[in-house]
mmCIF file of C-alpha atoms in Angstrom:
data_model
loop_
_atom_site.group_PDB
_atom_site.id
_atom_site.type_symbol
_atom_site.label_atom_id
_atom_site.label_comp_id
_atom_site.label_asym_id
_atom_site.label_seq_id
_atom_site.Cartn_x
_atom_site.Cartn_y
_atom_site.Cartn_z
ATOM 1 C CA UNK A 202 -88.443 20.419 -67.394
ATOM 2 C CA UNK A 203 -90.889 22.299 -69.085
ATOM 3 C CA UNK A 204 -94.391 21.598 -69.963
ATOM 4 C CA UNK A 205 -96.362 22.550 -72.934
ATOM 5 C CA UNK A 206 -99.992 21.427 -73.198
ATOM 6 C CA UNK A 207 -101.084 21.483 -76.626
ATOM 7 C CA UNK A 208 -104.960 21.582 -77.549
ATOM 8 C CA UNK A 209 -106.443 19.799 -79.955
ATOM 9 C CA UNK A 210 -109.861 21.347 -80.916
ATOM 10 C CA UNK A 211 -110.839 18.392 -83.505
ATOM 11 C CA UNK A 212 -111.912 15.061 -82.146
ATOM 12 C CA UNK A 213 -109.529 13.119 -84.100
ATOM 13 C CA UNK A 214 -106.593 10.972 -82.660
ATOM 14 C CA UNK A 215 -104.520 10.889 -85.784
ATOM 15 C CA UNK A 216 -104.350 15.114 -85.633
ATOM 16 C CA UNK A 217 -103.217 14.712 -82.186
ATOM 17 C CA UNK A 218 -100.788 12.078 -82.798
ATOM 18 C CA UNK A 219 -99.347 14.292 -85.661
ATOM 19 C CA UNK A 220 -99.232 17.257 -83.504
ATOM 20 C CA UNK A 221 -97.522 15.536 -80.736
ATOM 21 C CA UNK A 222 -94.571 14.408 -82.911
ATOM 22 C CA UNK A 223 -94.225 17.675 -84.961
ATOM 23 C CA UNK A 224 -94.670 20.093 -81.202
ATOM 24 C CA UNK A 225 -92.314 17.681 -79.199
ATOM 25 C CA UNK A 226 -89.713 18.099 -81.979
ATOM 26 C CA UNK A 227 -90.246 21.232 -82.394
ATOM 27 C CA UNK A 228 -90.011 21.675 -78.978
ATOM 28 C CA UNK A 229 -86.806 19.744 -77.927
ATOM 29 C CA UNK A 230 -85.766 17.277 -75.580
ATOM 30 C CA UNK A 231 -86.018 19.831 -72.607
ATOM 31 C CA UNK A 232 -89.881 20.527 -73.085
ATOM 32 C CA UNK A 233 -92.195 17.828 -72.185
ATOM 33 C CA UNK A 234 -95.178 18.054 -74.810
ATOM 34 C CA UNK A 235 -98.164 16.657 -73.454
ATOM 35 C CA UNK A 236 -101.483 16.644 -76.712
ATOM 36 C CA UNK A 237 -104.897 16.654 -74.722
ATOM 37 C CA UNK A 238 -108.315 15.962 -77.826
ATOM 38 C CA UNK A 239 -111.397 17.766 -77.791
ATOM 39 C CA UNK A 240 -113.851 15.672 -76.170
ATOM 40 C CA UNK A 241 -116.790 16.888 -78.317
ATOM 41 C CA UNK A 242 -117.140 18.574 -81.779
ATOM 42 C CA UNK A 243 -115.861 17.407 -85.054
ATOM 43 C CA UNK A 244 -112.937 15.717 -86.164
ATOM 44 C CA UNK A 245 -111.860 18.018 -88.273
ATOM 45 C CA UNK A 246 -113.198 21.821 -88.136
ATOM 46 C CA UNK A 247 -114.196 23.081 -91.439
ATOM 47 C CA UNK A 248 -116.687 25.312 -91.542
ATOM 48 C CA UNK A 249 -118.334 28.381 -88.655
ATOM 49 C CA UNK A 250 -120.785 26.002 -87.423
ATOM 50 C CA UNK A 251 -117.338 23.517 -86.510
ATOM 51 C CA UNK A 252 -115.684 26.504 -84.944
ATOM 52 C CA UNK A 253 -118.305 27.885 -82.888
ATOM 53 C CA UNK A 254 -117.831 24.142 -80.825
ATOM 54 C CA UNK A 255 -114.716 23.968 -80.603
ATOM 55 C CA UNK A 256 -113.915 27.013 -78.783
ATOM 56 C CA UNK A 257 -116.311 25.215 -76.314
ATOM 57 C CA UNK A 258 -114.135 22.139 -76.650
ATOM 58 C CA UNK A 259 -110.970 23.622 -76.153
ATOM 59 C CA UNK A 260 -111.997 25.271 -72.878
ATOM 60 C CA UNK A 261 -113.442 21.900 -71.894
ATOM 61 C CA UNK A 262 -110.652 20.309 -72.272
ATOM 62 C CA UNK A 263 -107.809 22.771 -70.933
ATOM 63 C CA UNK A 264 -110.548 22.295 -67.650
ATOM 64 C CA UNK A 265 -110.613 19.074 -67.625
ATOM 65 C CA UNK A 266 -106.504 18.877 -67.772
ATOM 66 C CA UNK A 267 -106.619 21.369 -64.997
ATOM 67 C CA UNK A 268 -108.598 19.991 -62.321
ATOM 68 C CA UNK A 269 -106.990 15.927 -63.210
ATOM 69 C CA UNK A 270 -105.053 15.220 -59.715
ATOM 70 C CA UNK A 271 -102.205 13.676 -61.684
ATOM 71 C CA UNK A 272 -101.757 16.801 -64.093
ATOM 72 C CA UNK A 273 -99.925 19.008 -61.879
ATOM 73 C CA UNK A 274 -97.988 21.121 -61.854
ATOM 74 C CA UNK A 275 -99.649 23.825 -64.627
ATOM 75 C CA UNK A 276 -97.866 23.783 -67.993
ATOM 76 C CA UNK A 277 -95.489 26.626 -68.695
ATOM 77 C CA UNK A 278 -98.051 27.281 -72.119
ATOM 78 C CA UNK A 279 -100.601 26.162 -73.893
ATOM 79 C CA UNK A 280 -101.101 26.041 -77.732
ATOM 80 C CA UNK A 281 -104.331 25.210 -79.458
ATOM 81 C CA UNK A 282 -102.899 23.080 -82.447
ATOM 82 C CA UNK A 283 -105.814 24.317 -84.634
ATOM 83 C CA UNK A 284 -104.780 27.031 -87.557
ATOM 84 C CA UNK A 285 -107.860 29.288 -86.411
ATOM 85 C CA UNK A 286 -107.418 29.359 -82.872
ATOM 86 C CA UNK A 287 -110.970 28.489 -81.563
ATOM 87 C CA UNK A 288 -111.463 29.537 -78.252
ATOM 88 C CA UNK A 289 -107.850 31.620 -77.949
ATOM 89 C CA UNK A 290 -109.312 35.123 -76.306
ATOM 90 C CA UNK A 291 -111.627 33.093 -74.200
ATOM 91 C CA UNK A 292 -108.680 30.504 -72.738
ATOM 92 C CA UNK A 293 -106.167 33.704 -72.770
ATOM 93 C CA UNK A 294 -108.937 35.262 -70.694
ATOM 94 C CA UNK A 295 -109.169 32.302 -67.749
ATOM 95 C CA UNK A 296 -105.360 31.039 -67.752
ATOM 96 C CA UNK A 297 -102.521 31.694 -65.551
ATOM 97 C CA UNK A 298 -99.714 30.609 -67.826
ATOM 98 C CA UNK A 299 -99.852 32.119 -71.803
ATOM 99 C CA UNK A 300 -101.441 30.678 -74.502
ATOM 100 C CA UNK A 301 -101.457 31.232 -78.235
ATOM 101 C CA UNK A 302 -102.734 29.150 -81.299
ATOM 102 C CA UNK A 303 -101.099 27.941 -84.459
ATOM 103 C CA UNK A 304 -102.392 31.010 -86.722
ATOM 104 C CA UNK A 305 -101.262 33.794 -83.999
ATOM 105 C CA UNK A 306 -97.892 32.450 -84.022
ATOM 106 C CA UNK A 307 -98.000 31.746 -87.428
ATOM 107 C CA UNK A 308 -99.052 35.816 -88.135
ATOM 108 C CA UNK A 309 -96.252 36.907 -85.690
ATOM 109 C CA UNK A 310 -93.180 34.733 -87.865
ATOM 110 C CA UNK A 311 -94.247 35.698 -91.168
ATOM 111 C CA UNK A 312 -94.742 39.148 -90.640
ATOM 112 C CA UNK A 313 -91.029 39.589 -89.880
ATOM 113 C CA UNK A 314 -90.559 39.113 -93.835
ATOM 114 C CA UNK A 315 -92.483 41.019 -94.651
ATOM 115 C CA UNK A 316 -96.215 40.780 -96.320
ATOM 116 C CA UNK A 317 -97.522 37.598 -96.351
ATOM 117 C CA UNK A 318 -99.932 34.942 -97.818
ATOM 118 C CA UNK A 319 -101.660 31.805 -96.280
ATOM 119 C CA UNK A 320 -102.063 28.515 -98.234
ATOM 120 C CA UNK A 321 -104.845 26.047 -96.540
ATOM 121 C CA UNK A 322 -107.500 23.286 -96.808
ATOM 122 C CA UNK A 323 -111.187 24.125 -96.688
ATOM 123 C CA UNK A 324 -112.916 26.570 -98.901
ATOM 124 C CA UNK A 325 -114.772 28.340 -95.859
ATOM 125 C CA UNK A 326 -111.252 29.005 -93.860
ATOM 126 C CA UNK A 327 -111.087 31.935 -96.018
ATOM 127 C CA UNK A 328 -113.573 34.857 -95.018
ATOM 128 C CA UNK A 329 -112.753 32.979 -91.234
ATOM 129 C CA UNK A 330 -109.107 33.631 -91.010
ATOM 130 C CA UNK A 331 -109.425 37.169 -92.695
ATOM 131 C CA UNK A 332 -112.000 37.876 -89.904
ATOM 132 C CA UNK A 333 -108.759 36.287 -87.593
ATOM 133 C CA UNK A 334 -105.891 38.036 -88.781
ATOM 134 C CA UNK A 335 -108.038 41.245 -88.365
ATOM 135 C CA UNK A 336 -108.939 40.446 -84.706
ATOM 136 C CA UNK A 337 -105.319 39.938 -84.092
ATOM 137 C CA UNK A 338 -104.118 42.792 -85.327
ATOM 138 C CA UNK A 339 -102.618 41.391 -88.567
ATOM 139 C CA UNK A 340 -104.577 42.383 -91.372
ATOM 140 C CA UNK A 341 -101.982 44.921 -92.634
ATOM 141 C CA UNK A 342 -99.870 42.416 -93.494
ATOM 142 C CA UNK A 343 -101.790 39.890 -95.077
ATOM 143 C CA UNK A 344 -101.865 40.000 -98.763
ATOM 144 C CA UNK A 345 -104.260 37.473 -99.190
ATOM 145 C CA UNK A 346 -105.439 33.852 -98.492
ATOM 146 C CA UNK A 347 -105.258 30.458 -101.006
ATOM 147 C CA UNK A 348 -107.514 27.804 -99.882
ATOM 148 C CA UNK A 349 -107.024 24.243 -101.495
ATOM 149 C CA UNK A 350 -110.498 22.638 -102.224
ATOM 150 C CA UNK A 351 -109.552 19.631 -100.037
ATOM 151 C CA UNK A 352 -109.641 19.959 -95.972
ATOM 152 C CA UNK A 353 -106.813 19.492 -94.046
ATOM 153 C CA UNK A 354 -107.874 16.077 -93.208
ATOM 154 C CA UNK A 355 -108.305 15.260 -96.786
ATOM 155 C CA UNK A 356 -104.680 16.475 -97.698
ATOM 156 C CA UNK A 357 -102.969 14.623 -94.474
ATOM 157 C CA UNK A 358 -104.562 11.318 -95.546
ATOM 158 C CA UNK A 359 -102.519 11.156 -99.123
ATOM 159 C CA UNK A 360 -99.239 13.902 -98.195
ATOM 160 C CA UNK A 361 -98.101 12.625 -101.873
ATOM 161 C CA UNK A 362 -100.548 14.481 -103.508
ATOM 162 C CA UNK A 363 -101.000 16.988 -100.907
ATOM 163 C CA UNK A 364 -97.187 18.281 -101.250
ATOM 164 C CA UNK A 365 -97.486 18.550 -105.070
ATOM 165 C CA UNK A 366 -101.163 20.777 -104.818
ATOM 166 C CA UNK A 367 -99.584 22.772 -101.622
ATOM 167 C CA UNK A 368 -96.227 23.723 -103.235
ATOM 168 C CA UNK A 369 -98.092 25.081 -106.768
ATOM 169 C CA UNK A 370 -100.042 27.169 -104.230
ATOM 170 C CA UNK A 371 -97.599 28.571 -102.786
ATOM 171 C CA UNK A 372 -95.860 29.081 -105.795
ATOM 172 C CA UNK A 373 -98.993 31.225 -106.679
ATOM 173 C CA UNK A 374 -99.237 33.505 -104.052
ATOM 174 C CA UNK A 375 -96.078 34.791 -104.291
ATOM 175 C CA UNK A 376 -96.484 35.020 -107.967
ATOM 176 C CA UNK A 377 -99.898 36.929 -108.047
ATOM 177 C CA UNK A 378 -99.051 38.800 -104.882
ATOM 178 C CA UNK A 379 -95.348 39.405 -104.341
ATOM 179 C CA UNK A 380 -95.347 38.191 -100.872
ATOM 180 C CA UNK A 381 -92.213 38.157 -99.027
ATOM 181 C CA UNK A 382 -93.369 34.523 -97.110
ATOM 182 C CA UNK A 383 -96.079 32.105 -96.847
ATOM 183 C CA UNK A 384 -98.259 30.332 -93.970
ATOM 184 C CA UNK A 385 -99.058 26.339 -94.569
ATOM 185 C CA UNK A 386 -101.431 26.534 -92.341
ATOM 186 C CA UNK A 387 -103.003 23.499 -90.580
ATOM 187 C CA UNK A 388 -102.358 21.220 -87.879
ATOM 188 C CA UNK A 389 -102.736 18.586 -90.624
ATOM 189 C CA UNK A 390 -100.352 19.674 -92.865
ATOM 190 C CA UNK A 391 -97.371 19.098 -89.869
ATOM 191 C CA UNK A 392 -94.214 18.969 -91.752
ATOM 192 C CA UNK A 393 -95.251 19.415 -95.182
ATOM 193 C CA UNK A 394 -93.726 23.347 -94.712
ATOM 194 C CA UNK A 395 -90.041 21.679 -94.977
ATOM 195 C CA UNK A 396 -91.366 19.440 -97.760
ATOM 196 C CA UNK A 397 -92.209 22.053 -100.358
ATOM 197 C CA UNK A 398 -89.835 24.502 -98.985
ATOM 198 C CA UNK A 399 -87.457 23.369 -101.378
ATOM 199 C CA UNK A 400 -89.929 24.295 -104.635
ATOM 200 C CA UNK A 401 -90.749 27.897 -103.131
ATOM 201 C CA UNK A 402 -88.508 30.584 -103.333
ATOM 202 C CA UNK A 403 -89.812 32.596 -100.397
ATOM 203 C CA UNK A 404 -90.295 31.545 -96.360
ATOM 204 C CA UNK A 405 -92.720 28.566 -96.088
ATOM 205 C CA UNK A 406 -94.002 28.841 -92.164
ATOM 206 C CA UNK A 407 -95.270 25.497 -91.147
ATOM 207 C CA UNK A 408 -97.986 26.662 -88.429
ATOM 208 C CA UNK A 409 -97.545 24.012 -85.998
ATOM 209 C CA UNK A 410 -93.276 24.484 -85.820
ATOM 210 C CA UNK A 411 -94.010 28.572 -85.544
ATOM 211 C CA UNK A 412 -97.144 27.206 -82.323
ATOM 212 C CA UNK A 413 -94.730 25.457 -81.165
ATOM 213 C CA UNK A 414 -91.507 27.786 -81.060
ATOM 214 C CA UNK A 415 -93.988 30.894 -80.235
ATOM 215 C CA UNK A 416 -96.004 29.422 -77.049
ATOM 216 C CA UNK A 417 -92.380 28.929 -75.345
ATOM 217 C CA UNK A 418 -90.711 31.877 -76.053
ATOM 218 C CA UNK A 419 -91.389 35.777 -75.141
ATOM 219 C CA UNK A 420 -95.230 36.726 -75.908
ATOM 220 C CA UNK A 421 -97.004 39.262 -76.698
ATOM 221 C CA UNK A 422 -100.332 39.131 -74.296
ATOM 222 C CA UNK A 423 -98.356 37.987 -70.777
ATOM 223 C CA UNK A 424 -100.798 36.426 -68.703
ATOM 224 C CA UNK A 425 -103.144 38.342 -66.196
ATOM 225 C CA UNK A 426 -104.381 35.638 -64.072
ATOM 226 C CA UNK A 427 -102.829 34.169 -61.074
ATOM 227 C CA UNK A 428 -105.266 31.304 -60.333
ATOM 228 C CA UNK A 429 -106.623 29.410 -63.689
ATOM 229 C CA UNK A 430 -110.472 29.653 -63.576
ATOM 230 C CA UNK A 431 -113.312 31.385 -65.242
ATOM 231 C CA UNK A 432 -115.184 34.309 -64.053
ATOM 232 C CA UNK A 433 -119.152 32.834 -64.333
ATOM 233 C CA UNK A 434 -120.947 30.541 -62.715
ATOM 234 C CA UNK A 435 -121.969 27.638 -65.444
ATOM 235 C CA UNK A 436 -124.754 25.572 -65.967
ATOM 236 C CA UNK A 437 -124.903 22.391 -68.136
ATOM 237 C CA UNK A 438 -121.603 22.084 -68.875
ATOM 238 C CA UNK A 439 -119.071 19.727 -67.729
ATOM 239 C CA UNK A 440 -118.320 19.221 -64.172
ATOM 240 C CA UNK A 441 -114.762 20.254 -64.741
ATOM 241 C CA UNK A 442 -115.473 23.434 -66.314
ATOM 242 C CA UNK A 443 -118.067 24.114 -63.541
ATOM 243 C CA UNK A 444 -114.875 23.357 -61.291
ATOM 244 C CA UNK A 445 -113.291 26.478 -62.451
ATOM 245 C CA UNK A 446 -116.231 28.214 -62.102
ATOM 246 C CA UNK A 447 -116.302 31.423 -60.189
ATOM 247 C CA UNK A 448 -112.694 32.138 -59.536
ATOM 248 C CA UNK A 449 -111.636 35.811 -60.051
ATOM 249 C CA UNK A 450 -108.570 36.377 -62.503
ATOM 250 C CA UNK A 451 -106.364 38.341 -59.784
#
């Protein structure tokens, strides 16, 4: 069977729980899904100061699933189940097996329509996933980005609501910008892609099914590494970072 570890930058349980279900169904039966949270940083990232620690977090804790005696063999991928990817270059950089992040994957699908727009939660994601989809290679294709004043924690506490503000932005975006598909992007906003789908008359991508899908199919950086590990010595950080310390990619 295959294994997919999925990271959860944000502190908080509930975001894990909901990316569990949504990955594992996503998935299939044939894929064990396995949800490891960030054991420092903020429950819900939100702003640059947010991100900045939990690209820390998410290499902390893809070490500290590494070097657990009872987590072997490696998983086949790993996805960090936060639409910004914290960490992804760095954790591409030290892994074995690949690794991509719900906005990557999320870039790759909706590009095949075409141009694209994002919807989101959290007024700062904005100038941050512009600066993303650049980095990646993808800001050709993005027309633009919508955030919702309310993070994505706020909008997964009350979905009611949530659906009706995220389907009359997506309805927007591909009003004002004649985008051939749209990005609800958020590990928060699991499942409410399929839920306004019905209201939009383009694509909706729901980041976490597109993670999901992408991290166990072909992709697009292959791994170089052969033994998981970073390439510094470190000081002050966790022992099971410092574990993976000093092991040379090839």
């Amino acid at each position: 069977m295959r294994q997919l570890l999925v990271i959860n930058p944000n502190t908080s349980a509930s975001v894990s729980a909901l990316l569990q279900q949504h990955v594992q169904v996503a998935a299939g039966s044939h894929v064990a899904v396995r949800t490891a949270t960030a054991r420092f940083g903020a429950p819900y990232i939100a702003c640059e100061a947010s991100y900045a620690v939990a690209a820390h977090a998410a290499l902390d804790v893809w070490a500290y699933e590494l070097v657990q005696p009872l987590r072997l063999p490696l998983p086949d991928a790993v996805l960090i189940g936060c639409f910004g990817d914290p960490g992804l270059m760095a954790l591409r950089e030290s892994s074995p097996v690949p690794v991509t992040g719900l906005a990557e994957a999320s870039f790759i699908e909706a590009a095949r329509h075409g141009r694209f727009a994002i919807v989101t939660g959290g007024e700062r994601w904005g100038p941050m996933l512009q600066r993303l989809a650049q980095a990646l290679g993808h800001a050709h294709a993005l027309a633009g980005i919508h955030t919702v004043a309310p993070t994505g924690a706020q909008l997964a506490a009350d979905p009611e609501a949530a659906r009706s503000l995220l389907a009359q932005a997506c309805r927007d975006v591909v009003r004002q910008m004649g985008v051939q598909a749209v990005i609800l992007g958020g590990a928060g906003l699991a499942g409410m892609a399929a839920a306004v789908q019905p209201q939009v008359a383009v694509p909706v991508i729901d980041s976490v099914v597109a993670g999901a899908h992408w991290a166990l199919r072909a992709h697009p950086v292959p791994p170089e590494r052969k033994v998981a590990g970073f390439d510094v010595a470190w000081m002050g950080v966790s022992g099971a970072m410092a574990a993976l310390g000093l092991h040379p990619g090839a």
